[in-house]
Each structure stands twice: as C-alpha cells, then as structure tokens.
Coordinates of C-alpha atoms in Angstrom, one line a residue:
Chain A
M1 CA 128.1 143.5 131.5
S2 CA 131.6 142.5 131.0
G3 CA 130.9 139.3 129.2
E4 CA 132.9 137.3 131.7
Q5 CA 131.4 134.6 133.8
P6 CA 133.3 134.7 137.0
N7 CA 131.5 131.7 138.4
G8 CA 131.6 129.7 135.2
P9 CA 134.2 127.1 134.2
A10 CA 137.6 128.5 133.2
E11 CA 138.2 128.6 129.5
R12 CA 140.2 125.6 128.4
P13 CA 142.1 125.0 125.2
V14 CA 140.1 123.7 122.3
S15 CA 141.4 120.5 120.8
P16 CA 141.6 119.9 117.0
N17 CA 138.9 117.2 117.4
E18 CA 136.6 119.7 119.0
R19 CA 137.2 122.3 116.3
S20 CA 136.5 119.6 113.8
A21 CA 133.2 118.8 115.5
D22 CA 132.2 122.4 115.5
D23 CA 133.1 122.7 111.9
D24 CA 131.2 119.5 111.1
A25 CA 128.2 120.9 112.9
L26 CA 128.4 124.1 110.9
L27 CA 128.8 122.2 107.6
A28 CA 125.9 119.9 108.5
T29 CA 123.7 122.9 109.2
R30 CA 124.6 124.4 105.9
A31 CA 124.1 121.1 104.1
A32 CA 120.7 120.8 105.8
S33 CA 119.7 124.1 104.4
G34 CA 120.5 123.1 100.9
D35 CA 124.2 123.9 100.5
A36 CA 125.4 121.0 98.3
E37 CA 129.1 121.9 98.6
A38 CA 128.9 121.8 102.4
F39 CA 127.8 118.2 102.1
G40 CA 130.5 117.6 99.6
I41 CA 133.1 118.8 102.1
L42 CA 131.7 116.4 104.8
Y43 CA 131.8 113.7 102.2
D44 CA 135.4 114.4 101.4
R45 CA 136.2 114.3 105.1
Y46 CA 134.6 111.0 106.0
V47 CA 134.1 108.9 102.9
D48 CA 137.3 107.0 103.5
V49 CA 136.5 106.3 107.1
V50 CA 133.0 105.1 106.3
Y51 CA 134.3 103.0 103.4
R52 CA 136.8 101.2 105.5
Y53 CA 134.3 100.6 108.3
V54 CA 131.8 99.2 105.8
Y55 CA 134.4 97.2 104.1
Y56 CA 135.4 95.5 107.3
R57 CA 131.8 94.7 107.9
V58 CA 130.8 93.4 104.5
R59 CA 134.3 92.4 103.4
N60 CA 133.8 92.7 99.7
E61 CA 134.9 95.7 97.6
A62 CA 131.8 95.9 95.4
E63 CA 129.5 95.6 98.3
A64 CA 131.5 98.0 100.3
E65 CA 131.0 100.6 97.6
D66 CA 127.3 99.9 97.4
V67 CA 126.8 100.3 101.1
T68 CA 129.0 103.4 101.3
S69 CA 127.0 104.9 98.6
D70 CA 123.8 104.0 100.4
V71 CA 125.2 105.5 103.6
F72 CA 125.9 108.9 102.1
F73 CA 122.6 109.0 100.2
K74 CA 120.8 108.2 103.4
A75 CA 122.8 110.8 105.3
L76 CA 122.0 113.4 102.6
R77 CA 118.3 112.8 103.0
A78 CA 118.5 112.7 106.8
I79 CA 120.8 115.6 107.4
P80 CA 118.0 118.0 108.2
R81 CA 117.3 115.8 111.3
Y82 CA 121.0 115.7 112.4
T83 CA 121.6 117.4 115.7
P84 CA 125.1 118.4 116.7
R85 CA 124.7 116.8 120.1
Q86 CA 126.6 113.8 118.7
P87 CA 129.7 114.0 116.5
F88 CA 128.9 113.9 112.8
L89 CA 131.1 110.9 112.3
A90 CA 129.3 109.0 115.1
W91 CA 126.0 109.8 113.3
L92 CA 127.5 108.6 110.0
Y93 CA 128.7 105.4 111.7
R94 CA 125.2 104.8 113.0
I95 CA 123.8 105.1 109.5
A96 CA 126.6 102.8 108.2
R97 CA 126.0 100.3 110.9
N98 CA 122.3 100.1 110.1
S99 CA 123.0 99.9 106.4
V100 CA 125.3 96.9 107.0
I101 CA 122.7 95.2 109.2
D102 CA 119.9 95.8 106.7
R103 CA 122.1 94.4 103.9
A104 CA 123.0 91.4 105.9
R105 CA 119.3 90.8 106.6
R106 CA 118.5 91.0 103.0
Q107 CA 121.3 88.8 101.9
R108 CA 121.5 86.4 104.8
T109 CA 125.1 85.9 104.0
Q110 CA 128.2 87.6 105.3
V111 CA 131.7 87.2 104.0
P112 CA 134.2 86.2 106.7
F113 CA 135.7 89.2 108.4
E114 CA 139.3 88.4 107.7
D115 CA 138.7 88.3 103.9
A116 CA 139.1 92.1 104.3
L117 CA 142.8 91.4 104.4
L118 CA 142.6 90.3 100.8
H119 CA 141.4 93.7 99.6
P120 CA 143.0 94.6 96.3
H121 CA 144.3 97.8 97.8
A122 CA 145.3 96.4 101.1
D123 CA 148.8 97.2 100.5
R124 CA 148.0 100.8 101.5
V125 CA 148.1 100.1 105.1
V126 CA 149.2 101.8 108.2
D127 CA 151.8 99.9 110.1
P128 CA 152.0 97.0 107.6
D129 CA 154.2 95.0 110.1
A130 CA 151.6 95.1 112.8
G131 CA 150.6 92.0 114.6
L132 CA 147.1 91.3 113.3
L133 CA 148.2 91.7 109.6
A134 CA 151.0 89.3 110.3
L135 CA 148.5 86.8 111.6
S136 CA 146.1 87.2 108.7
D137 CA 147.1 83.9 107.3
S138 CA 146.0 82.1 110.3
T139 CA 142.8 80.2 109.7
T140 CA 142.3 80.0 113.5
V141 CA 142.5 83.7 113.8
R142 CA 140.1 84.2 111.0
E143 CA 137.6 81.9 112.6
A144 CA 138.0 83.7 115.9
I145 CA 137.5 87.1 114.3
G146 CA 134.5 85.8 112.5
R147 CA 132.9 85.0 115.8
L148 CA 133.2 88.5 117.2
T149 CA 129.9 90.3 117.8
P150 CA 129.1 93.2 115.5
L151 CA 129.9 95.7 118.3
Q152 CA 133.3 94.0 119.0
Q153 CA 134.0 94.1 115.2
E154 CA 133.2 97.8 115.3
V155 CA 135.5 98.5 118.1
I156 CA 138.3 96.5 116.5
V157 CA 137.9 98.3 113.2
L158 CA 137.8 101.7 114.9
R159 CA 140.8 100.9 117.1
Y160 CA 143.0 98.9 114.8
V161 CA 142.0 100.2 111.4
E162 CA 141.3 103.8 112.1
G163 CA 143.7 104.0 115.0
L164 CA 141.2 105.9 117.2
D165 CA 141.6 106.0 120.9
T166 CA 139.1 104.7 123.4
R167 CA 137.6 108.1 124.1
A168 CA 136.9 108.7 120.4
I169 CA 135.4 105.3 119.9
A170 CA 133.2 105.8 123.0
R171 CA 131.8 109.0 121.4
I172 CA 131.2 107.2 118.1
I173 CA 129.5 104.2 119.4
G174 CA 127.7 106.0 122.2
R175 CA 129.2 104.0 125.1
R176 CA 131.3 105.0 128.0
D177 CA 135.1 104.8 127.8
G178 CA 135.1 101.9 130.3
T179 CA 132.6 100.0 128.3
V180 CA 134.6 100.4 125.1
R181 CA 137.7 99.2 126.9
G182 CA 135.7 96.2 128.1
I183 CA 134.4 95.4 124.6
E184 CA 137.9 95.7 123.2
F185 CA 139.3 93.6 126.0
R186 CA 136.8 90.9 125.4
A187 CA 137.3 91.0 121.6
L188 CA 141.0 90.6 122.0
G189 CA 140.5 88.0 124.6
A190 CA 138.4 86.0 122.2
L191 CA 141.1 86.3 119.6
R192 CA 143.8 85.3 122.0
Q193 CA 142.0 82.1 122.7
I194 CA 142.9 80.8 119.3
L195 CA 145.9 82.8 118.1
P196 CA 149.0 80.7 117.3
S197 CA 151.3 83.5 118.4
R198 CA 149.7 85.2 121.4
E199 CA 152.4 87.7 121.8
A200 CA 151.3 89.3 118.5
L201 CA 148.4 90.9 120.4
Chain B
M1 CA 150.9 95.0 124.1
Q2 CA 151.8 96.7 120.9
D3 CA 149.3 98.7 118.9
P4 CA 148.9 96.7 115.7
R5 CA 146.9 98.0 112.7
L6 CA 144.8 96.1 110.4
P7 CA 145.1 96.9 106.7
R8 CA 143.4 100.1 105.6
P9 CA 141.7 99.3 102.3
A10 CA 141.5 102.4 100.1
I11 CA 138.5 103.5 98.2
R12 CA 138.8 103.5 94.4
P13 CA 139.4 107.1 93.3
D14 CA 137.0 106.9 90.4
F15 CA 134.3 105.6 92.7
R16 CA 135.0 108.2 95.2
S17 CA 134.7 111.1 92.7
R18 CA 131.7 109.6 91.0
L19 CA 129.8 109.2 94.2
R20 CA 130.7 112.7 95.2
A21 CA 129.3 114.0 91.9
Q22 CA 126.1 112.0 92.4
L23 CA 125.7 113.2 95.9
T24 CA 126.2 116.8 95.0
S25 CA 123.7 116.6 92.2
E26 CA 121.2 114.9 94.5
A27 CA 121.8 117.5 97.2
V28 CA 120.9 120.2 94.7
R29 CA 117.8 118.3 93.6
L30 CA 116.7 117.7 97.2
A31 CA 117.2 121.4 98.1
E32 CA 115.1 122.4 95.2
E33 CA 112.4 119.9 96.2
R34 CA 112.4 121.2 99.8
R35 CA 112.1 124.7 98.6
R36 CA 109.1 123.8 96.5
R37 CA 107.5 122.1 99.5
R38 CA 108.2 124.9 101.9
G39 CA 104.8 126.5 101.4
W40 CA 102.9 123.3 102.0
P41 CA 103.3 122.5 105.7
S42 CA 101.4 125.6 107.0
V43 CA 98.6 125.0 104.5
W44 CA 98.6 121.3 105.3
S45 CA 98.4 121.8 109.0
G46 CA 95.9 124.6 108.6
W47 CA 92.8 124.0 106.4
L48 CA 94.0 121.5 103.9
R49 CA 94.2 118.4 106.1
P50 CA 90.6 118.8 107.5
A51 CA 89.3 119.7 104.1
L52 CA 90.8 116.6 102.6
A53 CA 89.5 114.5 105.4
V54 CA 86.0 115.8 104.8
A55 CA 86.4 115.3 101.1
T56 CA 87.5 111.7 101.7
V57 CA 84.5 111.0 103.9
A58 CA 82.3 112.6 101.3
L59 CA 83.8 110.5 98.6
V60 CA 83.4 107.3 100.5
L61 CA 79.8 108.1 101.2
A62 CA 79.2 109.1 97.6
L63 CA 80.7 105.9 96.4
G64 CA 78.6 103.9 98.9
T65 CA 75.4 105.7 98.0
G66 CA 76.3 105.9 94.4
V67 CA 75.4 102.3 94.0
A68 CA 72.0 102.8 95.5
A69 CA 71.6 106.1 93.5
A70 CA 72.1 104.4 90.2
G71 CA 68.8 102.6 90.5
S72 CA 66.9 105.5 92.0
L73 CA 63.8 107.2 90.4
P74 CA 62.7 110.8 90.3
G75 CA 61.7 111.8 93.8
D76 CA 64.0 109.2 95.5
A77 CA 66.6 110.4 98.0
G78 CA 69.5 109.2 95.8
Y79 CA 68.2 110.7 92.6
P80 CA 70.0 114.1 92.8
L81 CA 73.3 112.2 93.3
K82 CA 72.6 110.2 90.2
R83 CA 71.9 113.3 88.2
A84 CA 75.1 115.0 89.6
V85 CA 77.2 112.1 88.4
E86 CA 75.6 112.4 85.0
E87 CA 76.2 116.1 84.8
T88 CA 79.9 115.5 85.7
Q89 CA 80.1 112.9 83.0
L90 CA 78.6 115.4 80.6
A91 CA 81.0 118.2 81.6
L92 CA 83.9 115.9 80.9
A93 CA 82.7 115.1 77.3
P94 CA 85.7 115.9 75.1
T95 CA 83.8 116.6 71.9
G96 CA 80.4 117.7 70.7
Q97 CA 79.7 114.3 69.4
A98 CA 80.6 112.7 72.7
R99 CA 78.3 115.2 74.3
V100 CA 75.4 114.1 72.0
E101 CA 76.1 110.5 72.8
I102 CA 76.1 111.1 76.5
L103 CA 72.9 113.1 76.3
A104 CA 71.3 110.2 74.3
S105 CA 72.2 107.8 77.0
H106 CA 70.8 110.1 79.6
A107 CA 67.5 110.4 77.7
Q108 CA 67.5 106.6 77.5
R109 CA 67.9 106.4 81.2
R110 CA 65.0 108.8 81.8
L111 CA 62.8 106.7 79.6
E112 CA 63.7 103.6 81.6
E113 CA 62.8 105.5 84.8
L114 CA 59.6 106.5 83.2
A115 CA 58.8 103.0 82.3
K116 CA 59.4 101.9 85.9
T117 CA 56.8 104.5 87.1
V118 CA 54.0 102.5 85.5
Q119 CA 53.5 100.9 88.9
R120 CA 54.1 104.2 90.7
A121 CA 51.5 106.6 89.3
D122 CA 52.5 109.3 91.8
R123 CA 56.0 109.5 90.3
A124 CA 54.9 109.3 86.6
P125 CA 54.4 113.0 85.9
T126 CA 57.8 113.9 87.3
A127 CA 59.5 111.1 85.5
S128 CA 57.7 112.1 82.3
A129 CA 58.9 115.7 82.7
E130 CA 62.4 114.5 83.4
Y131 CA 62.4 112.5 80.2
E132 CA 61.0 115.3 78.2
A133 CA 63.7 117.7 79.5
A134 CA 66.4 115.1 78.8
L135 CA 65.2 114.7 75.3
M136 CA 65.1 118.4 74.7
R137 CA 68.7 118.7 75.8
F138 CA 69.6 115.9 73.5
A139 CA 67.8 117.6 70.6
E140 CA 69.4 120.9 71.2
A141 CA 72.9 119.3 71.2
V142 CA 72.1 117.5 68.0
E143 CA 70.9 120.6 66.3
K144 CA 73.9 122.5 67.4
L145 CA 76.3 119.8 66.2
R146 CA 74.5 119.5 62.9
A147 CA 74.8 123.2 62.3
A148 CA 78.5 123.2 63.2
E149 CA 79.9 120.0 61.9
P150 CA 80.2 118.9 58.3
G151 CA 80.1 115.4 56.6
T152 CA 81.0 112.4 58.5
K153 CA 80.3 114.0 61.9
R154 CA 76.8 114.9 60.8
D155 CA 76.3 111.3 59.7
A156 CA 77.5 110.0 63.1
V157 CA 75.1 112.3 64.9
T158 CA 72.3 111.1 62.6
D159 CA 73.2 107.5 63.7
V160 CA 72.8 108.5 67.3
V161 CA 69.4 110.1 66.6
D162 CA 68.2 107.1 64.6
A163 CA 69.3 104.7 67.4
A164 CA 67.5 106.8 70.0
R165 CA 64.4 107.0 68.0
E166 CA 64.4 103.3 67.4
R167 CA 64.6 102.5 71.0
H168 CA 62.4 105.3 72.4
L169 CA 59.3 105.4 70.1
P170 CA 58.1 101.8 70.6
L171 CA 58.3 102.2 74.3
L172 CA 56.7 105.6 74.3
E173 CA 53.8 104.2 72.4
Q174 CA 53.3 101.5 75.0
L175 CA 53.7 103.9 77.9
K176 CA 51.3 106.4 76.4
E177 CA 48.5 103.9 77.0
R178 CA 49.5 102.9 80.5
L179 CA 50.5 106.1 82.2
P180 CA 48.2 108.7 83.8
T181 CA 46.9 111.5 81.7
D182 CA 49.3 114.2 83.1
A183 CA 52.2 112.0 82.2
R184 CA 50.8 111.1 78.9
Q185 CA 51.0 114.7 77.6
G186 CA 54.7 114.8 78.2
I187 CA 55.0 111.6 76.2
E188 CA 53.1 113.2 73.3
R189 CA 55.5 116.1 73.3
A190 CA 58.4 113.7 73.4
I191 CA 57.2 111.8 70.3
E192 CA 56.8 115.1 68.5
Q193 CA 60.4 116.0 69.4
H194 CA 61.6 112.8 67.9
E195 CA 59.8 113.6 64.7
K196 CA 61.3 117.0 64.7
L197 CA 64.8 115.5 65.0
E198 CA 63.9 113.1 62.2
R199 CA 62.9 116.0 59.9
G200 CA 66.1 117.9 60.7
K201 CA 68.3 115.1 59.2
P202 CA 70.5 115.9 56.3
S203 CA 69.0 115.2 52.8
S204 CA 69.1 111.5 51.9
P205 CA 71.0 110.0 49.1
P206 CA 68.7 108.8 46.3
G207 CA 67.1 105.4 46.4
K208 CA 67.3 104.9 50.1
P209 CA 63.8 105.2 51.4
T210 CA 63.3 104.7 55.1
E211 CA 60.5 104.3 57.5
R212 CA 59.9 104.8 61.1
P213 CA 61.4 101.9 63.1
T214 CA 58.9 99.5 64.5
R215 CA 59.3 96.4 66.5
T216 CA 58.7 93.2 64.5
G217 CA 55.0 92.5 64.0
E218 CA 54.0 96.0 65.1
R219 CA 51.7 97.9 62.8
E220 CA 53.1 101.0 61.0
G221 CA 52.2 104.1 62.9
P222 CA 50.8 107.3 61.4
R223 CA 54.1 109.1 61.9
A224 CA 56.1 106.9 59.6
T225 CA 58.2 109.3 57.5
A226 CA 60.7 108.9 54.8
S227 CA 64.2 108.8 56.2
P228 CA 67.2 109.6 54.1
R229 CA 69.4 107.0 55.9
G230 CA 66.9 104.2 55.9
G231 CA 65.2 102.6 58.8
R232 CA 66.5 99.9 61.0
P233 CA 64.9 96.5 61.5

C-alpha cells in the first residue's frame, strides 16, 4: 500500500480556521478526559467572544459576566458529550444562547439591545467610526434593533461585532450560508425601515 | 454597503482571570469525581441495579406488611417479620443499658401477646414460651450489665428491672388462672425469673424497705420480698 488514494479527493490547503477547529477538537478531547489546562486554553481562546455575544443579548455588564460564567461552567460539565462534528465555538454559542434564553425566562425582563453601546469599555471597539455606532444615539434605531428576533440579533452580533463572514456564521448557528444571508438581509431591512440615515447601512 | 462594526465591549481582566481560576479548579474537581465514579457503571449495569430494584420492592413490601406484622401473634404469618425488626433494633442498641431497655420492651410485648392468647388457647403455649425466652434474655442482659457497670448505671438497670416487674407480675398472676395448663407452667417459671432478678439487685441503702408491687386493692402475694430500692405504688 502506498498510502495514496488515487480515486479520492485531491489534498487541498488547510485554512487557519480548519487548523483551529482541529486544535479545538483535540483540546476538547483532552479537557473531556480531565485535562484542566486544555479547558483553560479553550477558555482563553473563546471567553471574549462568548462574553461579547452574551453582552449583546443581556446588555448589562454584571449580567453578562454571570451568564458568561454560567456558559463556561456548563461547557465544562458537558464537554465529555461534545463531538467535533460541530465547531467548538458553535457548541459554545449554543450553550450561551440557551443560557441567555433561560435567564430571560427567569427574569422576564430584557434590557434594550442598544444599551450595549453604553458599555463602560465600549471605547475598545473595532472600527469606531462605523455606521451603526454612529447611529447609536438614534432612538428610532434602538427601537428597531430591539424588535429583531433573537436569531437576527445573533447574526448581527456575529457579523458586526465579531466581524465573521457568512460562512463562519452559518457554521456557528447551524444554518446554510444562504439562510444566514437572508436573516442578515431581513435584520438590516428591519433596521433600514427606521434609520434616519439609511446610507449608514 | 460598508461593513460597520458595533462596539466590542471588553471583559474585565480581573473577572476574566478569576473565572479562569475557578474553572480550572472545577475541572480538576470534576476529573477527580469522574475518576472515582469510573468503577461504578459496569457494576451498576451489571448486578447492582437489579439487586437494588429487588431490595426496593422488598422494602416496600416489608413496610406494607410491617404494619400488619406489628399486631401479629406467635404463629401468625407476619410474626417472624415483627421479630426480625426487633432483632435489628436490638443489634443497633448503642450501649448495654439501651440493650437492657430494648429487651425489657420486647419482654413486655411478649407478655401482651400472651395476654391476647387467652381467647386463643391453641396459641397460648407458644406465646408463653416466647415470653419466657424474652424474659430470659432480658435477665441475662441485666446480669451482665450489673456485673460490668458500677454505680449509677447499676441503679438505672435496677429501675428497668423494677418497672418490668411492676408491670409483669400482676398480669402474670391473672393469666396464670386463665391460661391452659401447659402455658401456665411457663408463667410460673417467668414469675420465678422475676424473683431471681429481684434478689440480684444491689444491696439497699438502710431504712428503705420495699415490697413487691401490687395493683391497688390487690392482696399481698406470698413472694413479697424486701427491696433495697423500695416498691412502687
């Protein structure tokens, strides 16, 4: 046996994202078998992303910390059940999403989405001149964003906070690329209905 | 359309590091816990689960029948269960004195069973033998404790003996007349046993004469003896 597969697919370059996914899977396996430091590395890698996602869903710093903490403790307990079929971040997002929903059910109150813009550390932004930030004073926009569905909010956060592309978002939320584009399109459309300066989006 | 970005709120560094430390610590704890449990699944899926199921059913049945067993008489179906419960109770007695007290209550129970057999002549000999055996065990435990324990504990045991005698003798006298002959012999031996216990008491302090306890209005029996601790009304 030569080890080659003449009829198989040709070997293609491995992207950094794929390497990261493989690495995540390996770390998750180690963490599941009791390697605390492996879980620590995963935590270091994703805590900021999870925190921002949670923050935009609960829109309060203390709550965001609580939920983030909850997410990682749940992940730690559930990691033996994690399977690398889905990206580790997608798995974390799912836990985060459920935690946010559970919390909302318990509290029956949600802080308006756009209050996230008032975060004490919001000066640490990417592209501070970007359109949505510039529009953050608009009550109309705030109301529009507040009316987005949770899924639309997720897509908006992943797209406009994390700067992920459609394909990455699709993997995380478990939808097809086209579906994600549709969700984003409708979310932006909903915002455009009420934006005072439509060209910002 | 341009690609605007929303603000990216940053996590507080101290929260970040504190949570990491907590998670790492929890990860170590969970790993240890999982290691400890590792041996259980095979046992659990093997014999432990059915065994526990059987035990649970047995317990439920025992609890259900236990109520019925509590009122059973020698020869009844539930009687062995009643005795098994008593033996367990005895086995759990923390001290010698507690053991004596439990045996006293068992003897009392046998006497009550014996009294119930007045209407059931066929059960009377068995009930009489059961009572005699219970009293014997009680007497042995008392003697053992008297030999081993000094002072206050001996007094406490004497109290138990006195109390048992006060309750048992009047009833035994009554039953002696009403039960069949074969049961009556057992009662005679039991009365003698009570007297033996009485004689084995520690010496009495001066000026405290006692007498065999009798119910109000009952004549003094021939076995009335001096008691160092005094009789009870």
